[in-house]
CSV table of C-alpha atoms in Angstrom, one decimal:
chain,number,residue,atom,x,y,z
A,192,UNK,CA,-4.5,-27.0,10.3
A,193,UNK,CA,-1.3,-25.9,8.8
A,194,UNK,CA,2.1,-27.7,9.0
A,195,UNK,CA,5.1,-26.2,9.8
A,196,UNK,CA,8.5,-26.9,9.1
A,197,UNK,CA,10.4,-25.5,11.5
A,198,UNK,CA,13.4,-23.1,9.9
A,199,UNK,CA,16.9,-22.0,11.0
A,200,UNK,CA,16.9,-18.3,12.4
A,201,UNK,CA,17.4,-15.7,10.6
A,202,UNK,CA,21.2,-15.4,8.8
A,203,UNK,CA,23.3,-12.4,9.9
A,204,UNK,CA,24.2,-10.5,7.0
A,205,UNK,CA,27.2,-9.6,5.2
A,206,UNK,CA,28.7,-5.6,5.5
A,207,UNK,CA,27.7,-4.9,2.6
A,208,UNK,CA,24.3,-5.9,2.5
A,209,UNK,CA,24.2,-4.1,5.9
A,210,UNK,CA,24.5,-1.0,4.3
A,211,UNK,CA,22.5,-1.7,1.0
A,212,UNK,CA,19.7,-2.6,4.0
A,213,UNK,CA,20.5,0.7,6.2
A,214,UNK,CA,19.9,2.7,2.9
A,215,UNK,CA,17.0,1.4,2.0
A,216,UNK,CA,14.9,1.5,5.6
A,217,UNK,CA,17.0,5.1,6.3
A,218,UNK,CA,14.7,6.3,3.4
A,219,UNK,CA,11.5,4.4,4.5
A,220,UNK,CA,11.9,5.7,8.2
A,221,UNK,CA,12.4,9.4,7.0
A,222,UNK,CA,8.7,8.4,4.6
A,223,UNK,CA,7.0,7.1,7.7
A,224,UNK,CA,8.4,10.1,10.3
A,225,UNK,CA,7.0,12.3,7.5
A,226,UNK,CA,4.1,11.2,8.0
A,227,UNK,CA,3.6,11.9,11.6
A,228,UNK,CA,6.2,14.9,12.6
A,229,UNK,CA,4.2,17.4,11.5
A,230,UNK,CA,0.6,16.8,13.3
A,231,UNK,CA,2.0,18.7,16.9
A,232,UNK,CA,3.5,21.3,14.5
A,233,UNK,CA,0.3,22.4,12.6
A,234,UNK,CA,-0.8,25.3,15.3
A,235,UNK,CA,2.4,26.9,14.9
A,236,UNK,CA,2.4,26.5,11.3
A,237,UNK,CA,-0.6,28.2,10.9
A,238,UNK,CA,0.3,30.9,12.8
A,239,UNK,CA,3.5,31.6,11.3
A,240,UNK,CA,2.1,31.2,7.3
A,241,UNK,CA,-1.3,32.7,7.9
A,242,UNK,CA,-3.1,29.2,7.7
A,243,UNK,CA,-6.1,29.1,9.1
A,244,UNK,CA,-7.7,26.3,11.4
A,245,UNK,CA,-9.8,24.7,9.4
A,246,UNK,CA,-7.4,24.4,6.3
A,247,UNK,CA,-4.8,23.2,9.0
A,248,UNK,CA,-5.6,19.3,8.2
A,249,UNK,CA,-4.0,19.9,4.5
A,250,UNK,CA,-0.3,20.4,6.1
A,251,UNK,CA,-1.2,16.6,6.4
A,252,UNK,CA,-3.6,15.7,3.6
A,253,UNK,CA,-1.6,17.2,0.9
A,254,UNK,CA,1.2,14.5,1.7
A,255,UNK,CA,-0.8,11.4,2.2
A,256,UNK,CA,-2.7,12.2,-1.1
A,257,UNK,CA,0.0,11.8,-3.4
A,258,UNK,CA,2.1,9.3,-1.2
A,259,UNK,CA,-0.7,6.9,-0.9
A,260,UNK,CA,-2.1,7.4,-4.5
A,261,UNK,CA,0.4,7.0,-6.9
A,262,UNK,CA,2.0,3.7,-4.9
A,263,UNK,CA,0.8,0.9,-7.5
A,264,UNK,CA,1.5,3.0,-10.4
A,265,UNK,CA,4.8,3.8,-9.0
A,266,UNK,CA,5.7,0.5,-8.6
A,267,UNK,CA,5.3,-0.9,-11.8
A,268,UNK,CA,6.9,2.1,-13.2
A,269,UNK,CA,10.1,0.6,-11.0
A,270,UNK,CA,9.3,-2.4,-12.5
A,271,UNK,CA,9.6,-0.9,-16.1
A,272,UNK,CA,12.0,1.3,-15.9
A,273,UNK,CA,14.2,0.6,-12.7
A,274,UNK,CA,14.0,0.0,-9.7
A,275,UNK,CA,17.0,1.8,-8.5
A,276,UNK,CA,16.4,4.7,-11.0
A,277,UNK,CA,13.0,5.2,-9.9
A,278,UNK,CA,14.1,5.0,-5.7
A,279,UNK,CA,16.9,7.7,-6.7
A,280,UNK,CA,14.5,10.0,-8.7
A,281,UNK,CA,12.1,9.5,-6.0
A,282,UNK,CA,14.6,10.0,-3.1
A,283,UNK,CA,16.0,13.7,-4.6
A,284,UNK,CA,12.6,14.7,-5.6
A,285,UNK,CA,11.5,14.4,-1.5
A,286,UNK,CA,14.6,15.9,-0.8
A,287,UNK,CA,14.2,18.9,-2.6
A,288,UNK,CA,10.7,19.1,-2.1
A,289,UNK,CA,11.3,19.0,1.7
A,290,UNK,CA,13.6,22.2,1.2
A,291,UNK,CA,10.7,23.9,-0.6
A,292,UNK,CA,8.5,22.9,2.8
A,293,UNK,CA,11.3,24.5,4.9
A,294,UNK,CA,11.7,27.8,3.2
A,295,UNK,CA,8.1,27.9,2.8
A,296,UNK,CA,7.2,31.6,2.5
A,297,UNK,CA,3.4,31.3,2.4
A,298,UNK,CA,0.3,28.9,2.1
A,299,UNK,CA,0.7,28.0,-1.0
A,300,UNK,CA,4.5,26.8,-1.5
A,301,UNK,CA,4.4,25.0,1.6
A,302,UNK,CA,1.1,23.0,0.3
A,303,UNK,CA,3.4,22.6,-3.1
A,304,UNK,CA,6.1,21.1,-1.2
A,305,UNK,CA,4.0,19.0,0.9
A,306,UNK,CA,2.4,17.6,-2.3
A,307,UNK,CA,5.9,16.9,-3.8
A,308,UNK,CA,6.8,14.8,-0.9
A,309,UNK,CA,4.3,12.9,-1.2
A,310,UNK,CA,5.0,12.4,-5.0
A,311,UNK,CA,8.5,11.6,-3.8
A,312,UNK,CA,7.6,9.1,-1.2
A,313,UNK,CA,5.1,7.3,-3.7
A,314,UNK,CA,8.4,6.9,-5.9
A,315,UNK,CA,10.3,6.1,-2.9
A,316,UNK,CA,8.6,3.1,-1.5
A,317,UNK,CA,7.7,0.4,-3.4
A,318,UNK,CA,10.7,1.1,-5.6
A,319,UNK,CA,12.9,0.5,-2.5
A,320,UNK,CA,11.2,-2.3,-1.0
A,321,UNK,CA,11.2,-4.3,-4.4
A,322,UNK,CA,15.0,-3.8,-4.0
A,323,UNK,CA,14.8,-5.3,-0.9
A,324,UNK,CA,13.3,-8.3,-1.8
A,325,UNK,CA,15.2,-8.6,-4.6
A,326,UNK,CA,18.5,-8.1,-3.2
A,327,UNK,CA,18.1,-10.7,-0.2
A,328,UNK,CA,17.2,-14.4,-1.2
A,329,UNK,CA,13.9,-15.9,0.6
A,330,UNK,CA,14.4,-17.3,3.4
A,331,UNK,CA,15.9,-16.5,6.6
A,332,UNK,CA,18.4,-13.5,4.9
A,333,UNK,CA,15.3,-12.0,3.6
A,334,UNK,CA,12.8,-12.5,6.8
A,335,UNK,CA,15.7,-10.4,8.4
A,336,UNK,CA,15.6,-7.7,6.2
A,337,UNK,CA,12.0,-7.2,6.2
A,338,UNK,CA,12.2,-7.6,10.2
A,339,UNK,CA,14.3,-4.0,9.7
A,340,UNK,CA,12.1,-2.5,7.2
A,341,UNK,CA,9.1,-2.7,9.3
A,342,UNK,CA,10.4,-1.9,12.3
A,343,UNK,CA,12.2,1.3,11.3
A,344,UNK,CA,8.7,2.0,9.2
A,345,UNK,CA,6.7,1.7,12.4
A,346,UNK,CA,9.2,3.6,14.6
A,347,UNK,CA,9.5,6.3,12.1
A,348,UNK,CA,5.5,7.1,12.9
A,349,UNK,CA,6.1,7.0,16.4
A,350,UNK,CA,9.4,8.8,16.3
A,351,UNK,CA,7.5,11.6,14.3
A,352,UNK,CA,4.7,12.2,16.9
A,353,UNK,CA,7.7,12.7,19.6
A,354,UNK,CA,10.2,14.6,17.4
A,355,UNK,CA,7.4,16.6,16.1
A,356,UNK,CA,7.0,18.3,19.5
A,357,UNK,CA,10.4,18.4,21.0
A,358,UNK,CA,11.7,20.2,17.6
A,359,UNK,CA,8.7,22.5,17.2
A,360,UNK,CA,9.0,23.6,20.7
A,361,UNK,CA,12.8,24.2,20.4
A,362,UNK,CA,13.7,25.1,17.4
A,363,UNK,CA,10.3,26.7,15.4
A,364,UNK,CA,7.8,24.4,13.0
A,365,UNK,CA,10.8,24.4,10.2
A,366,UNK,CA,13.1,22.3,11.6
A,367,UNK,CA,10.5,19.5,11.1
A,368,UNK,CA,10.7,20.1,7.5
A,369,UNK,CA,14.6,20.3,7.4
A,370,UNK,CA,14.9,16.8,9.2
A,371,UNK,CA,13.7,15.6,6.0
A,372,UNK,CA,16.5,17.2,4.1
A,373,UNK,CA,19.0,16.2,6.3
A,374,UNK,CA,17.7,12.3,6.2
A,375,UNK,CA,17.4,12.6,2.7
A,376,UNK,CA,20.4,13.9,1.6
A,377,UNK,CA,22.0,11.6,3.6
A,378,UNK,CA,20.8,8.7,1.9
A,379,UNK,CA,21.6,10.2,-1.5
A,380,UNK,CA,25.1,10.7,-0.7
A,381,UNK,CA,25.4,6.8,-0.3
A,382,UNK,CA,22.7,5.0,-2.2
A,383,UNK,CA,24.5,5.3,-6.2
A,384,UNK,CA,27.4,3.7,-4.9
A,385,UNK,CA,25.8,0.6,-3.3
A,386,UNK,CA,22.2,0.2,-4.8
A,387,UNK,CA,22.3,-2.0,-8.1
A,388,UNK,CA,19.9,-1.7,-11.0
A,389,UNK,CA,16.9,-4.0,-11.0
A,390,UNK,CA,13.8,-4.4,-13.7
A,391,UNK,CA,11.8,-6.8,-15.2
A,392,UNK,CA,13.5,-9.1,-18.1
A,393,UNK,CA,11.0,-8.3,-20.8
A,394,UNK,CA,9.0,-4.5,-20.6
A,395,UNK,CA,5.1,-4.9,-20.9
A,396,UNK,CA,3.3,-2.4,-21.9
A,397,UNK,CA,1.7,-0.1,-19.3
A,398,UNK,CA,-2.0,-0.3,-18.2
A,399,UNK,CA,-2.9,3.2,-18.8
A,400,UNK,CA,-6.7,2.6,-18.0
A,401,UNK,CA,-5.7,0.6,-14.6
A,402,UNK,CA,-3.7,2.7,-13.6
A,403,UNK,CA,-5.8,5.8,-14.0
A,404,UNK,CA,-8.5,4.0,-12.0
A,405,UNK,CA,-6.4,2.8,-9.3
A,406,UNK,CA,-4.8,6.0,-9.0
A,407,UNK,CA,-8.3,8.1,-9.1
A,408,UNK,CA,-9.9,5.5,-6.4
A,409,UNK,CA,-7.1,5.5,-3.9
A,410,UNK,CA,-6.9,9.7,-4.3
A,411,UNK,CA,-10.7,9.9,-3.7
A,412,UNK,CA,-10.9,7.6,-1.0
A,413,UNK,CA,-8.0,9.3,1.1
A,414,UNK,CA,-9.4,12.5,0.2
A,415,UNK,CA,-12.5,11.4,1.6
A,416,UNK,CA,-11.4,9.7,4.9
A,417,UNK,CA,-9.3,12.7,5.5
A,418,UNK,CA,-11.9,15.1,5.2
A,419,UNK,CA,-14.2,13.4,7.2
A,420,UNK,CA,-11.6,13.6,10.4
A,421,UNK,CA,-12.5,17.7,10.3
A,422,UNK,CA,-16.4,17.3,9.0
A,423,UNK,CA,-17.5,14.2,9.7
A,424,UNK,CA,-19.0,11.7,7.3
A,425,UNK,CA,-22.0,13.6,6.2
A,426,UNK,CA,-20.1,16.2,4.6
A,427,UNK,CA,-20.7,16.1,0.5
A,428,UNK,CA,-17.5,16.3,-0.3
A,429,UNK,CA,-16.9,13.0,2.0
A,430,UNK,CA,-19.7,11.3,0.2
A,431,UNK,CA,-19.0,12.0,-3.5
A,432,UNK,CA,-15.5,10.9,-2.5
A,433,UNK,CA,-15.9,7.7,-1.5
A,434,UNK,CA,-18.7,7.1,-3.7
A,435,UNK,CA,-16.1,7.9,-6.7
A,436,UNK,CA,-13.6,6.2,-5.0
A,437,UNK,CA,-15.7,2.9,-5.0
A,438,UNK,CA,-16.9,3.2,-8.5
A,439,UNK,CA,-13.5,3.8,-9.5
A,440,UNK,CA,-11.9,1.1,-7.5
A,441,UNK,CA,-14.7,-1.5,-8.8
A,442,UNK,CA,-14.1,-0.4,-12.4
A,443,UNK,CA,-10.3,-1.5,-12.1
A,444,UNK,CA,-11.3,-4.3,-11.3
A,445,UNK,CA,-13.2,-4.9,-14.3
A,446,UNK,CA,-10.4,-3.5,-16.4
A,447,UNK,CA,-7.6,-6.0,-14.5
A,448,UNK,CA,-9.9,-8.9,-15.4
A,449,UNK,CA,-10.1,-8.2,-19.3
A,450,UNK,CA,-6.2,-6.7,-19.5
A,451,UNK,CA,-4.0,-8.7,-21.4
A,452,UNK,CA,-1.0,-7.1,-19.1
A,453,UNK,CA,-2.4,-6.1,-16.3
A,454,UNK,CA,-1.1,-3.3,-13.4
A,455,UNK,CA,-2.2,-5.8,-10.9
A,456,UNK,CA,-2.6,-9.5,-11.8
A,457,UNK,CA,-6.0,-10.8,-10.7
A,458,UNK,CA,-4.0,-14.0,-10.3
A,459,UNK,CA,-1.5,-13.1,-8.1
A,460,UNK,CA,-4.3,-11.3,-5.8
A,461,UNK,CA,-5.9,-14.7,-5.8
A,462,UNK,CA,-3.3,-16.1,-3.5
A,463,UNK,CA,-4.0,-16.9,0.0
A,464,UNK,CA,-0.8,-15.4,0.9
A,465,UNK,CA,-1.1,-12.2,-0.5
A,466,UNK,CA,-5.1,-11.2,-0.3
A,467,UNK,CA,-4.9,-12.3,3.5
A,468,UNK,CA,-0.9,-11.3,4.4
A,469,UNK,CA,-1.9,-7.3,2.9
A,470,UNK,CA,-5.6,-7.4,4.8
A,471,UNK,CA,-3.8,-8.1,8.1
A,472,UNK,CA,-1.3,-5.2,7.2
A,473,UNK,CA,-3.3,-2.5,6.2
A,474,UNK,CA,-5.1,-3.3,9.5
A,475,UNK,CA,-2.3,-3.4,11.8
A,476,UNK,CA,-0.5,0.0,10.2
A,477,UNK,CA,-4.2,1.5,10.2
A,478,UNK,CA,-5.1,0.8,14.5
A,479,UNK,CA,-1.8,1.2,15.5
A,480,UNK,CA,-1.4,4.5,14.4
A,481,UNK,CA,-4.8,5.3,15.4
A,482,UNK,CA,-3.8,3.9,19.2
A,483,UNK,CA,-0.6,6.4,19.2
A,484,UNK,CA,-3.2,9.2,17.9
A,485,UNK,CA,-6.1,8.3,20.5
A,486,UNK,CA,-3.2,8.1,22.9
A,487,UNK,CA,-2.0,11.4,22.2
A,488,UNK,CA,-5.5,13.1,22.9
A,489,UNK,CA,-5.8,11.1,26.0
A,490,UNK,CA,-2.5,12.1,28.0
A,491,UNK,CA,-2.2,15.8,26.3
A,492,UNK,CA,-6.0,16.7,26.3
A,493,UNK,CA,-7.6,14.8,29.9
A,494,UNK,CA,-4.4,14.6,31.9
A,495,UNK,CA,-2.8,17.4,30.5
A,496,UNK,CA,1.1,15.9,30.1
A,497,UNK,CA,3.1,18.5,28.2
A,498,UNK,CA,4.7,17.5,24.6
A,499,UNK,CA,7.8,16.0,26.7
A,500,UNK,CA,6.1,14.1,29.1
A,501,UNK,CA,4.0,12.7,26.2
A,502,UNK,CA,7.4,11.9,24.6
A,503,UNK,CA,8.6,9.7,27.1
A,504,UNK,CA,5.4,7.7,26.8
A,505,UNK,CA,6.0,7.2,23.0
A,506,UNK,CA,9.5,6.7,23.8
A,507,UNK,CA,8.8,3.5,26.0
A,508,UNK,CA,6.7,2.3,23.6
A,509,UNK,CA,9.2,2.5,20.7
A,510,UNK,CA,11.5,0.9,22.6
A,511,UNK,CA,8.8,-2.1,22.9
A,512,UNK,CA,8.4,-2.0,19.4
A,513,UNK,CA,11.9,-2.7,18.9
A,514,UNK,CA,11.8,-5.5,20.7
A,515,UNK,CA,9.1,-6.8,19.3
A,516,UNK,CA,10.7,-6.2,15.5
A,517,UNK,CA,13.8,-7.9,16.8
A,518,UNK,CA,11.9,-11.2,17.9
A,519,UNK,CA,9.8,-11.6,15.3
A,520,UNK,CA,12.0,-12.8,12.1
A,521,UNK,CA,12.9,-15.5,14.6
A,522,UNK,CA,9.4,-16.5,15.8
A,523,UNK,CA,8.6,-16.5,12.0
A,524,UNK,CA,11.3,-18.9,11.2
A,525,UNK,CA,9.9,-21.3,14.0
A,526,UNK,CA,6.3,-21.3,13.6
A,527,UNK,CA,5.6,-19.9,10.0
A,528,UNK,CA,4.3,-16.0,9.2
A,529,UNK,CA,1.0,-16.7,9.0
A,530,UNK,CA,0.8,-18.1,12.5
A,531,UNK,CA,3.1,-15.1,13.6
A,532,UNK,CA,0.8,-12.9,11.7
A,533,UNK,CA,-2.1,-14.3,14.1
A,534,UNK,CA,-0.3,-13.9,17.1
A,535,UNK,CA,0.7,-10.4,16.4
A,536,UNK,CA,-2.9,-9.4,15.6
A,537,UNK,CA,-4.2,-11.2,18.5
A,538,UNK,CA,-1.7,-9.6,20.9
A,539,UNK,CA,-2.2,-6.1,19.8
A,540,UNK,CA,-6.0,-6.1,19.5
A,541,UNK,CA,-5.9,-7.5,23.6
A,542,UNK,CA,-3.7,-5.4,24.9
A,543,UNK,CA,-5.3,-2.4,22.9
A,544,UNK,CA,-8.6,-3.5,24.2
A,545,UNK,CA,-7.1,-2.9,27.7
A,546,UNK,CA,-6.6,0.3,27.2
A,547,UNK,CA,-10.0,1.0,27.9
A,548,UNK,CA,-9.2,0.8,31.8
A,549,UNK,CA,-8.0,4.1,31.2
A,550,UNK,CA,-9.8,7.3,33.4
A,551,UNK,CA,-10.1,10.6,33.9
A,552,UNK,CA,-7.9,10.7,37.2
A,553,UNK,CA,-4.8,8.9,35.6
A,554,UNK,CA,-3.7,6.0,33.6
A,555,UNK,CA,-0.4,6.9,32.3
A,556,UNK,CA,1.1,3.5,33.8
A,557,UNK,CA,-1.7,1.7,31.6
A,558,UNK,CA,-1.0,3.5,28.2
A,559,UNK,CA,2.6,2.8,28.6
A,560,UNK,CA,2.1,-1.1,29.9
A,561,UNK,CA,-0.7,-1.8,27.6
A,562,UNK,CA,0.5,0.3,24.4
A,563,UNK,CA,3.7,-1.8,24.9
A,564,UNK,CA,2.7,-5.3,24.6
A,565,UNK,CA,0.3,-4.1,22.2
A,566,UNK,CA,3.0,-2.4,19.9
A,567,UNK,CA,5.1,-5.5,20.5
A,568,UNK,CA,2.6,-7.8,19.1
A,569,UNK,CA,2.1,-5.0,16.2
A,570,UNK,CA,5.9,-5.5,14.9
A,571,UNK,CA,5.4,-9.1,14.8
A,572,UNK,CA,2.5,-8.4,12.5
A,573,UNK,CA,4.4,-6.1,10.4
A,574,UNK,CA,7.4,-8.4,9.9
A,575,UNK,CA,4.6,-11.6,9.2
A,576,UNK,CA,2.7,-10.0,6.6
A,577,UNK,CA,5.3,-8.6,4.5
A,578,UNK,CA,6.9,-11.7,4.6
A,579,UNK,CA,3.5,-14.0,3.9
A,580,UNK,CA,2.7,-11.2,1.4
A,581,UNK,CA,5.7,-11.6,-1.0
A,582,UNK,CA,7.3,-15.8,-0.5
A,583,UNK,CA,6.3,-18.0,-3.1
A,584,UNK,CA,6.5,-15.1,-6.2
A,585,UNK,CA,9.2,-14.7,-8.7
A,586,UNK,CA,11.4,-11.8,-9.6
A,587,UNK,CA,9.1,-10.7,-12.4
A,588,UNK,CA,6.2,-10.6,-9.7
A,589,UNK,CA,7.8,-9.3,-6.7
A,590,UNK,CA,7.7,-5.5,-7.9
A,591,UNK,CA,3.8,-6.1,-8.3
A,592,UNK,CA,4.0,-7.7,-4.8
A,593,UNK,CA,5.9,-4.9,-2.8
A,594,UNK,CA,3.9,-2.2,-4.3
A,595,UNK,CA,0.7,-4.0,-2.7
A,596,UNK,CA,2.8,-4.4,0.6
A,597,UNK,CA,3.7,-1.0,0.7
A,598,UNK,CA,0.4,0.5,-0.7
A,599,UNK,CA,-0.5,-1.5,2.6
A,600,UNK,CA,1.4,0.2,4.3
A,601,UNK,CA,0.8,3.7,3.0
A,602,UNK,CA,-3.1,3.5,3.0
A,603,UNK,CA,-2.8,1.9,6.7
A,604,UNK,CA,-0.8,5.0,7.9
A,605,UNK,CA,-3.1,7.2,5.9
A,606,UNK,CA,-6.9,5.7,6.5
A,607,UNK,CA,-6.5,4.7,10.6
A,608,UNK,CA,-6.6,8.2,12.3
A,609,UNK,CA,-9.1,9.6,10.2
A,610,UNK,CA,-11.3,7.5,10.4
A,611,UNK,CA,-11.3,6.9,14.2
A,612,UNK,CA,-10.5,10.3,14.6
A,613,UNK,CA,-13.9,11.0,13.4
A,614,UNK,CA,-15.9,8.8,15.3
A,615,UNK,CA,-14.2,10.0,18.2
A,616,UNK,CA,-14.9,13.5,17.4
A,617,UNK,CA,-18.2,12.8,16.6
A,618,UNK,CA,-18.4,11.1,20.5
A,619,UNK,CA,-16.9,14.0,22.5
A,620,UNK,CA,-19.4,16.5,20.3
A,621,UNK,CA,-22.2,14.3,21.7
A,622,UNK,CA,-21.2,14.3,25.0
A,623,UNK,CA,-20.0,17.8,25.2
A,624,UNK,CA,-23.9,18.8,24.0
A,625,UNK,CA,-25.1,16.6,26.7
A,626,UNK,CA,-23.3,18.6,29.1
A,627,UNK,CA,-20.0,16.6,30.2
A,628,UNK,CA,-16.8,18.8,30.8
A,629,UNK,CA,-14.5,18.8,27.9
A,630,UNK,CA,-11.9,16.4,29.6
A,631,UNK,CA,-14.9,14.1,30.2
A,632,UNK,CA,-15.9,14.1,26.8
A,633,UNK,CA,-12.3,13.7,25.1
A,634,UNK,CA,-12.4,10.4,27.5
A,635,UNK,CA,-15.6,9.1,26.0
A,636,UNK,CA,-14.5,10.0,22.8
A,637,UNK,CA,-11.1,8.0,23.3
A,638,UNK,CA,-12.7,4.9,24.9
A,639,UNK,CA,-14.7,4.3,21.9
A,640,UNK,CA,-12.2,5.1,19.2
A,641,UNK,CA,-10.1,2.4,21.5
A,642,UNK,CA,-12.9,-0.3,21.6
A,643,UNK,CA,-13.6,0.3,18.0
A,644,UNK,CA,-9.7,0.1,17.3
A,645,UNK,CA,-9.5,-3.4,19.2
A,646,UNK,CA,-12.7,-5.1,17.7
A,647,UNK,CA,-11.7,-4.3,14.0
A,648,UNK,CA,-8.1,-5.7,14.7
A,649,UNK,CA,-9.6,-9.2,16.9
A,650,UNK,CA,-11.8,-9.4,13.9
A,651,UNK,CA,-9.0,-8.8,10.9
A,652,UNK,CA,-7.1,-11.9,13.2
A,653,UNK,CA,-10.4,-14.5,12.9
A,654,UNK,CA,-10.2,-13.3,8.9
A,655,UNK,CA,-6.4,-13.9,8.2
A,656,UNK,CA,-6.4,-17.1,10.7
A,657,UNK,CA,-9.2,-18.4,8.5
A,658,UNK,CA,-8.3,-17.7,5.2
A,659,UNK,CA,-4.4,-18.7,5.9
A,660,UNK,CA,-5.1,-22.1,7.6
A,661,UNK,CA,-4.5,-23.9,4.3
A,662,UNK,CA,-1.3,-22.5,3.5
A,663,UNK,CA,1.6,-25.0,4.1
A,664,UNK,CA,4.7,-23.8,5.1
A,665,UNK,CA,7.8,-25.4,3.5
A,666,UNK,CA,11.1,-24.8,4.9
């Protein structure tokens, strides 16, 4: 068993440090918000711009593809050319793209804005995380900063689900994109004066083959999983995307094992903390975003709650997440990040499984109670995996480590919903074909998704617990 040396509770941050943290986290929050804010607005958007029902998913996929696919490459660019510089370029691109998406006059202009938003997000996230981990010293100070960052990232996704419906109903779908303009402009106003430059002391050569294969592999997988949510896994595009993604990622591993200056050091990837920390992060993000999505289906399509009532449910869950994010750094300081990761995953798994008690006659209270506790544990897992996966590494490796952490976050947010959406949709279609009502079929699909979700999180907790048991935390 691992031995644990207690560490002090996370120290309070100074006023300038708080401002730096605010700027970095506000940018991360805007990106997370953009992942989910458009979901509820898609029908209104499609009617306004003339996008057919079958193509509405591209409003989300056009953002998800570049934001997930270019993360590792962007992290390396930040190491080479300056993390502050890449962060500001990404933030400016994201804000300008949000303007284009807000004023879009046809499908092409809107999708172009979404693609550019995704590229800006891919620059913001790894460079912002690298700035965070190099600005705040490893230990209680960094733990506290990572806790705030993880909290706001998760809350951003949840807030997007709430704000998307409220803004669309009150002001129209364009207001969801205009919110990103306001947030991006506000961060741009303060970031140049607060952030200091950070880069590797020596500039290594760019690993072009590695960059091409990892970017292509991630793009192919994200495309395949996003398409599967609409067409099912048997569609030719999905199968081709999955095959291409696996082959490109295998090629990436082969290239990195032989490169003199690899994009991703396999030596770093072999560290238990990096490997199992990121595994826990990938699953906790993917599965909790799916819980929110499946809960939305249940509340609105089975119980027939409106967007405002559903928003109140997610507001309570968001408060529980905030509490979990506040407590998590202190827990990690006392029992160690690996054990906190394990505890968070187990809490998330158990209370996601508890949501299987929902029924067609009512279950809002169960979604609120079990969902809140699951999200409380989810924030423990987020904070703990960020600490675990970036601890014990030098500044020269922080760009890579944070690139992996942010790739885990964004890919998790990207793939979780398509995977379980495809599973739930298949179950719904089967039940409908068997003669069940729409509400009964939807409930069956949601229950299957939740059961799968809980099982995946529990299995990951077991793997992470076994993989990290030999790591000895030194205070």
